[in-house]
Short mmCIF file of C-alpha atoms and ligand atoms in Angstrom, two decimals:
data_model
loop_
_atom_site.label_atom_id
_atom_site.label_comp_id
_atom_site.label_asym_id
_atom_site.label_seq_id
_atom_site.Cartn_x
_atom_site.Cartn_y
_atom_site.Cartn_z
CA MET H 1 -0.25 0.10 -0.27
CA LYS H 2 1.48 3.28 -0.58
CA ILE H 3 0.81 5.74 2.16
CA ALA H 4 1.09 9.65 1.67
CA ILE H 5 1.86 12.13 4.15
CA MET H 6 1.41 15.52 3.68
CA GLY H 7 1.85 18.73 5.46
CA ALA H 8 1.40 22.55 4.30
CA MET H 9 4.69 23.84 5.89
CA PRO H 10 8.64 22.69 6.35
CA GLU H 11 8.12 22.04 10.32
CA GLU H 12 4.87 19.97 9.99
CA ILE H 13 6.73 17.31 7.89
CA ALA H 14 10.19 17.79 9.87
CA PRO H 15 9.58 15.02 12.10
CA LEU H 16 8.60 12.37 9.88
CA LEU H 17 11.78 13.05 7.41
CA GLU H 18 13.87 12.72 10.97
CA TYR H 19 11.56 9.79 11.77
CA PHE H 20 12.32 7.76 8.64
CA LYS H 21 16.28 9.19 7.99
CA VAL H 22 16.56 7.43 4.64
CA TYR H 23 14.42 8.91 1.94
CA GLU H 24 14.68 9.76 -1.72
CA THR H 25 14.00 12.79 -3.23
CA ILE H 26 12.00 13.86 -6.37
CA VAL H 27 11.10 17.29 -7.68
CA TYR H 28 7.71 17.52 -9.25
CA ALA H 29 5.15 20.40 -9.38
CA ASN H 30 7.41 23.51 -8.46
CA ASN H 31 7.55 21.10 -5.10
CA SER H 32 9.51 17.70 -3.22
CA PHE H 33 8.51 14.78 -2.49
CA TYR H 34 10.31 12.33 0.20
CA LYS H 35 9.64 8.74 -1.14
CA THR H 36 10.92 6.16 1.93
CA THR H 37 9.92 2.44 2.16
CA TYR H 38 8.52 1.82 5.50
CA LYS H 39 7.77 -2.44 6.95
CA ASN H 40 7.46 -2.93 3.01
CA HIS H 41 5.38 -0.21 2.01
CA GLU H 42 5.84 3.00 0.11
CA ILE H 43 5.21 5.91 1.62
CA ILE H 44 5.79 9.55 0.38
CA ILE H 45 6.00 12.44 2.31
CA ALA H 46 5.23 16.63 1.03
CA TYR H 47 5.06 19.65 2.13
CA SER H 48 2.76 21.95 0.17
CA LYS H 49 3.49 25.36 1.10
CA ILE H 50 0.67 27.36 2.71
CA GLY H 51 -3.02 27.64 1.38
CA LYS H 52 -5.92 25.95 -0.50
CA VAL H 53 -4.26 26.08 -4.34
CA ASN H 54 -0.93 24.79 -3.15
CA ALA H 55 -2.44 22.06 -0.98
CA ALA H 56 -4.82 20.55 -4.01
CA ILE H 57 -1.77 20.80 -5.79
CA THR H 58 0.29 18.68 -3.58
CA ALA H 59 -2.87 16.07 -2.48
CA LEU H 60 -3.78 15.35 -6.96
CA SER H 61 0.67 14.80 -6.98
CA LEU H 62 0.52 12.65 -4.54
CA ILE H 63 -2.35 10.57 -5.94
CA GLN H 64 -1.93 10.96 -10.16
CA LYS H 65 1.82 11.77 -10.28
CA PHE H 66 2.80 9.52 -6.96
CA GLY H 67 0.30 6.95 -6.74
CA CYS H 68 -1.02 6.99 -3.44
CA GLU H 69 -3.68 4.87 -2.28
CA GLN H 70 -4.22 6.54 1.64
CA LEU H 71 -3.51 10.27 2.41
CA LEU H 72 -2.53 11.43 5.88
CA PHE H 73 -2.32 15.05 6.63
CA SER H 74 0.19 16.47 9.56
CA GLY H 75 -0.04 20.02 10.49
CA VAL H 76 -1.16 22.75 13.50
CA ALA H 77 -4.71 24.59 13.51
CA GLY H 78 -5.89 27.27 15.27
CA ALA H 79 -8.59 26.11 18.02
CA ILE H 80 -12.38 27.58 18.01
CA SER H 81 -13.61 24.96 20.52
CA LYS H 82 -13.09 25.71 24.14
CA ASP H 83 -11.74 21.99 25.21
CA LEU H 84 -9.00 22.59 22.43
CA SER H 85 -6.10 23.91 24.24
CA ILE H 86 -2.15 24.17 22.95
CA GLY H 87 -0.61 21.10 21.79
CA ASP H 88 -4.44 19.08 22.18
CA LEU H 89 -5.44 17.01 19.15
CA ILE H 90 -8.28 17.15 16.54
CA VAL H 91 -9.53 15.04 13.43
CA ALA H 92 -11.39 16.35 10.80
CA THR H 93 -14.97 14.49 10.93
CA ALA H 94 -15.58 16.90 7.87
CA LEU H 95 -14.16 20.00 6.32
CA ALA H 96 -15.84 23.15 5.05
CA GLN H 97 -14.34 26.07 3.20
CA HIS H 98 -14.66 29.25 4.94
CA ASP H 99 -13.71 31.85 2.72
CA LEU H 100 -15.95 30.28 -0.13
CA ASP H 101 -18.95 33.07 -0.71
CA ILE H 102 -21.42 32.98 -3.36
CA SER H 103 -24.12 34.18 -0.68
CA ALA H 104 -24.97 36.74 -3.08
CA PHE H 105 -27.55 34.05 -5.34
CA GLY H 106 -28.85 32.75 -1.92
CA HIS H 107 -26.35 30.18 -1.96
CA PRO H 108 -25.21 29.09 2.20
CA TYR H 109 -21.37 29.80 2.71
CA GLY H 110 -18.88 27.37 1.77
CA PHE H 111 -21.41 25.96 -1.29
CA VAL H 112 -20.82 26.36 -5.13
CA PRO H 113 -23.06 24.52 -7.47
CA GLU H 114 -22.54 20.70 -7.97
CA GLY H 115 -20.19 20.34 -4.70
CA SER H 116 -21.62 20.50 -0.90
CA VAL H 117 -20.29 22.31 2.09
CA PHE H 118 -18.37 19.46 3.86
CA GLU H 119 -16.12 17.46 2.71
CA LYS H 120 -16.60 14.01 4.82
CA ALA H 121 -13.77 12.16 5.89
CA ASP H 122 -12.94 8.49 5.95
CA ALA H 123 -14.69 6.53 9.11
CA ARG H 124 -12.35 3.79 9.21
CA LEU H 125 -9.24 6.02 9.54
CA ILE H 126 -10.90 7.83 12.24
CA ALA H 127 -12.10 4.42 14.03
CA ILE H 128 -8.32 3.53 13.96
CA ALA H 129 -7.29 7.37 15.02
CA LYS H 130 -9.43 6.64 18.10
CA LYS H 131 -8.37 3.44 18.64
CA VAL H 132 -4.77 4.18 19.34
CA ALA H 133 -5.72 7.00 21.16
CA GLN H 134 -7.12 4.68 23.46
CA GLU H 135 -4.63 2.39 23.84
CA LYS H 136 -2.08 4.97 24.41
CA GLY H 137 -3.84 7.17 26.58
CA ILE H 138 -3.52 10.50 24.13
CA LYS H 139 -7.10 12.92 23.96
CA LEU H 140 -8.46 12.78 20.48
CA LYS H 141 -11.39 15.48 19.51
CA GLU H 142 -13.18 14.83 16.43
CA GLY H 143 -15.04 17.69 14.84
CA ILE H 144 -15.36 19.83 11.91
CA ILE H 145 -12.34 21.91 10.82
CA ALA H 146 -12.77 25.41 8.57
CA THR H 147 -10.84 26.00 5.85
CA GLY H 148 -9.54 29.26 4.59
CA ASP H 149 -6.41 31.28 2.97
CA GLN H 150 -6.44 33.61 5.79
CA PHE H 151 -4.25 33.40 8.79
CA ILE H 152 -7.15 34.13 12.01
CA CYS H 153 -5.85 36.16 14.52
CA ASP H 154 -9.75 37.99 15.20
CA SER H 155 -11.95 36.74 17.62
CA THR H 156 -14.95 37.74 15.72
CA LYS H 157 -13.95 36.36 12.61
CA LYS H 158 -13.30 33.22 14.14
CA GLU H 159 -16.56 33.00 16.20
CA TRP H 160 -18.34 34.00 12.82
CA ILE H 161 -16.51 30.55 11.28
CA ALA H 162 -17.34 28.96 14.51
CA LYS H 163 -20.74 29.07 14.29
CA THR H 164 -21.54 29.02 10.61
CA PHE H 165 -20.29 25.99 10.10
CA ASP H 166 -19.89 24.60 13.45
CA ALA H 167 -16.36 24.11 13.51
CA SER H 168 -13.73 23.10 16.15
CA ALA H 169 -11.13 24.18 14.53
CA LEU H 170 -9.50 26.26 11.75
CA GLU H 171 -6.88 25.92 9.57
CA MET H 172 -5.70 27.05 5.46
CA GLU H 173 -5.64 23.57 3.52
CA GLY H 174 -7.57 20.87 5.14
CA ALA H 175 -10.56 21.21 3.10
CA SER H 176 -9.06 21.21 -0.50
CA VAL H 177 -6.94 18.05 0.54
CA ALA H 178 -10.34 16.86 1.40
CA LEU H 179 -11.98 18.10 -1.73
CA THR H 180 -9.09 16.60 -3.97
CA CYS H 181 -8.91 13.01 -2.35
CA ASN H 182 -13.09 12.57 -2.28
CA ALA H 183 -12.94 13.73 -5.93
CA LEU H 184 -10.46 10.84 -6.61
CA GLY H 185 -11.95 8.83 -4.22
CA VAL H 186 -8.92 8.32 -2.15
CA LYS H 187 -9.55 8.05 1.78
CA PHE H 188 -7.88 10.58 4.06
CA PHE H 189 -7.41 11.75 7.31
CA ILE H 190 -7.09 15.35 8.53
CA LEU H 191 -5.01 15.87 11.55
CA ARG H 192 -3.36 18.55 13.43
CA SER H 193 -2.73 20.13 16.74
CA ILE H 194 -3.59 23.33 18.19
CA SER H 195 -0.72 26.12 18.04
CA ASP H 196 -2.78 28.86 18.64
CA ALA H 197 -6.52 30.35 19.64
CA ALA H 198 -7.14 31.81 16.13
CA ASP H 199 -7.84 35.27 18.47
CA MET H 200 -5.38 38.70 19.11
CA ASP H 201 -2.16 36.44 20.47
CA ALA H 202 -2.56 33.94 17.74
CA SER H 203 0.77 34.94 15.90
CA PHE H 204 2.50 35.08 19.08
CA ASP H 205 1.67 31.96 19.68
CA PHE H 206 2.04 30.20 16.57
CA ASP H 207 5.07 31.40 16.44
CA THR H 208 6.16 29.75 20.09
CA PHE H 209 3.83 26.68 19.62
CA LEU H 210 4.34 25.97 16.14
CA GLN H 211 6.79 23.48 16.38
CA SER H 212 5.97 21.47 19.43
CA SER H 213 2.53 21.36 18.29
CA ALA H 214 3.68 19.99 14.95
CA SER H 215 5.34 17.30 16.31
CA VAL H 216 2.73 16.32 18.71
CA SER H 217 0.47 15.70 15.43
CA ALA H 218 3.58 14.11 13.76
CA ASP H 219 4.06 11.82 16.06
CA PHE H 220 0.41 10.86 16.42
CA ILE H 221 0.72 10.49 12.52
CA MET H 222 3.67 7.87 13.00
CA ALA H 223 1.32 5.24 15.73
CA MET H 224 -1.36 5.90 12.83
CA VAL H 225 0.75 4.28 9.79
CA ASP H 226 1.96 1.66 12.23
CA ARG H 227 -1.27 0.37 12.87
CA LEU H 228 -2.19 0.39 8.74
CA VAL H 229 0.65 -0.86 7.78
CA ASP H 230 -0.05 -4.26 10.52
CA ASP H 231 -3.40 -4.25 9.61
CA GLN H 232 -2.04 -5.11 6.39
CA ALA H 233 0.22 -7.44 6.67
O1 LIG D 1 -0.24 26.56 6.55
C1 LIG D 1 -0.91 27.47 7.23
C2 LIG D 1 -0.03 28.05 8.53
C3 LIG D 1 -0.42 29.55 8.88
S1 LIG D 1 0.41 31.01 7.46
C4 LIG D 1 -2.03 27.47 8.39
N1 LIG D 1 -1.72 26.59 9.41
C5 LIG D 1 -0.09 26.84 9.78
C6 LIG D 1 -2.16 26.27 10.39
C7 LIG D 1 -3.06 27.40 11.38
C8 LIG D 1 -3.94 28.51 10.95
N2 LIG D 1 -4.51 28.77 10.34
C9 LIG D 1 -5.62 29.81 9.97
C10 LIG D 1 -2.51 27.01 12.71
N3 LIG D 1 -3.22 28.65 13.17
C11 LIG D 1 -3.89 28.89 12.10
C12 LIG D 1 -5.15 30.36 12.11
N4 LIG D 1 -5.55 30.51 11.18
N5 LIG D 1 -5.08 30.91 13.33
C13 LIG D 1 1.38 31.14 8.18
C14 LIG D 1 2.52 31.32 9.08
N6 LIG D 1 3.59 31.32 9.36
C15 LIG D 1 4.53 31.57 8.26
C16 LIG D 1 3.94 31.71 7.15
N7 LIG D 1 2.39 31.76 7.22
#
């Protein structure tokens, strides 16, 4: 089985590259892809660069160019839900684009014709994650993640996203990865560890906690990968 592990920023995949140590670098579509073998399975790791378009290009490359059959996203997010603190983990049950707006024509926020507001994540991968979390005694929250091409550092904007999409966390790539994977029938899993609360302190908190929260997410992804390859064996 070929597994893709994707992040948006170098910091989000650095712990994974460190874990695997030996990998081949392949340049494609103005991006680097890192190919490694783990317990007889091929794993391709990449960071997309920030934002929905970059993330869609990378997800599509991982699927169409590299033939990945499952995609795991690892990274950080801004918290919306009050029970998410810095370093906590959230897995997306569904994702929406909070900055997609043709409401002028009577459509709901996040909706375009022939699309849907929410892209659902794979139930089996979420169930595996819950099992892994339980076994390791790790707190793992499930919820809706809202995605948009904006770093949110404003409580009013955050509250609007919270109530419009019933979202628990927000970031800048997940929904476009979800849309890409669902369009191509590839199972995906979006995991984020909290780096900030998307409020007036967000940019400071983000800089402070990016590395540590990215590591929390990457560690959990590695536990997931172990489970996925063991299930296949
Ligand atoms: O990839 C972008 C990064 C911030 S922008 C989205 N990531 C981190 C998740 C995230 C986030 N997204 C929106 C964490 N907190 C968020 C928030 N709003 N409050 C960035 C940061 N540093 C350097 C360059 N770009």
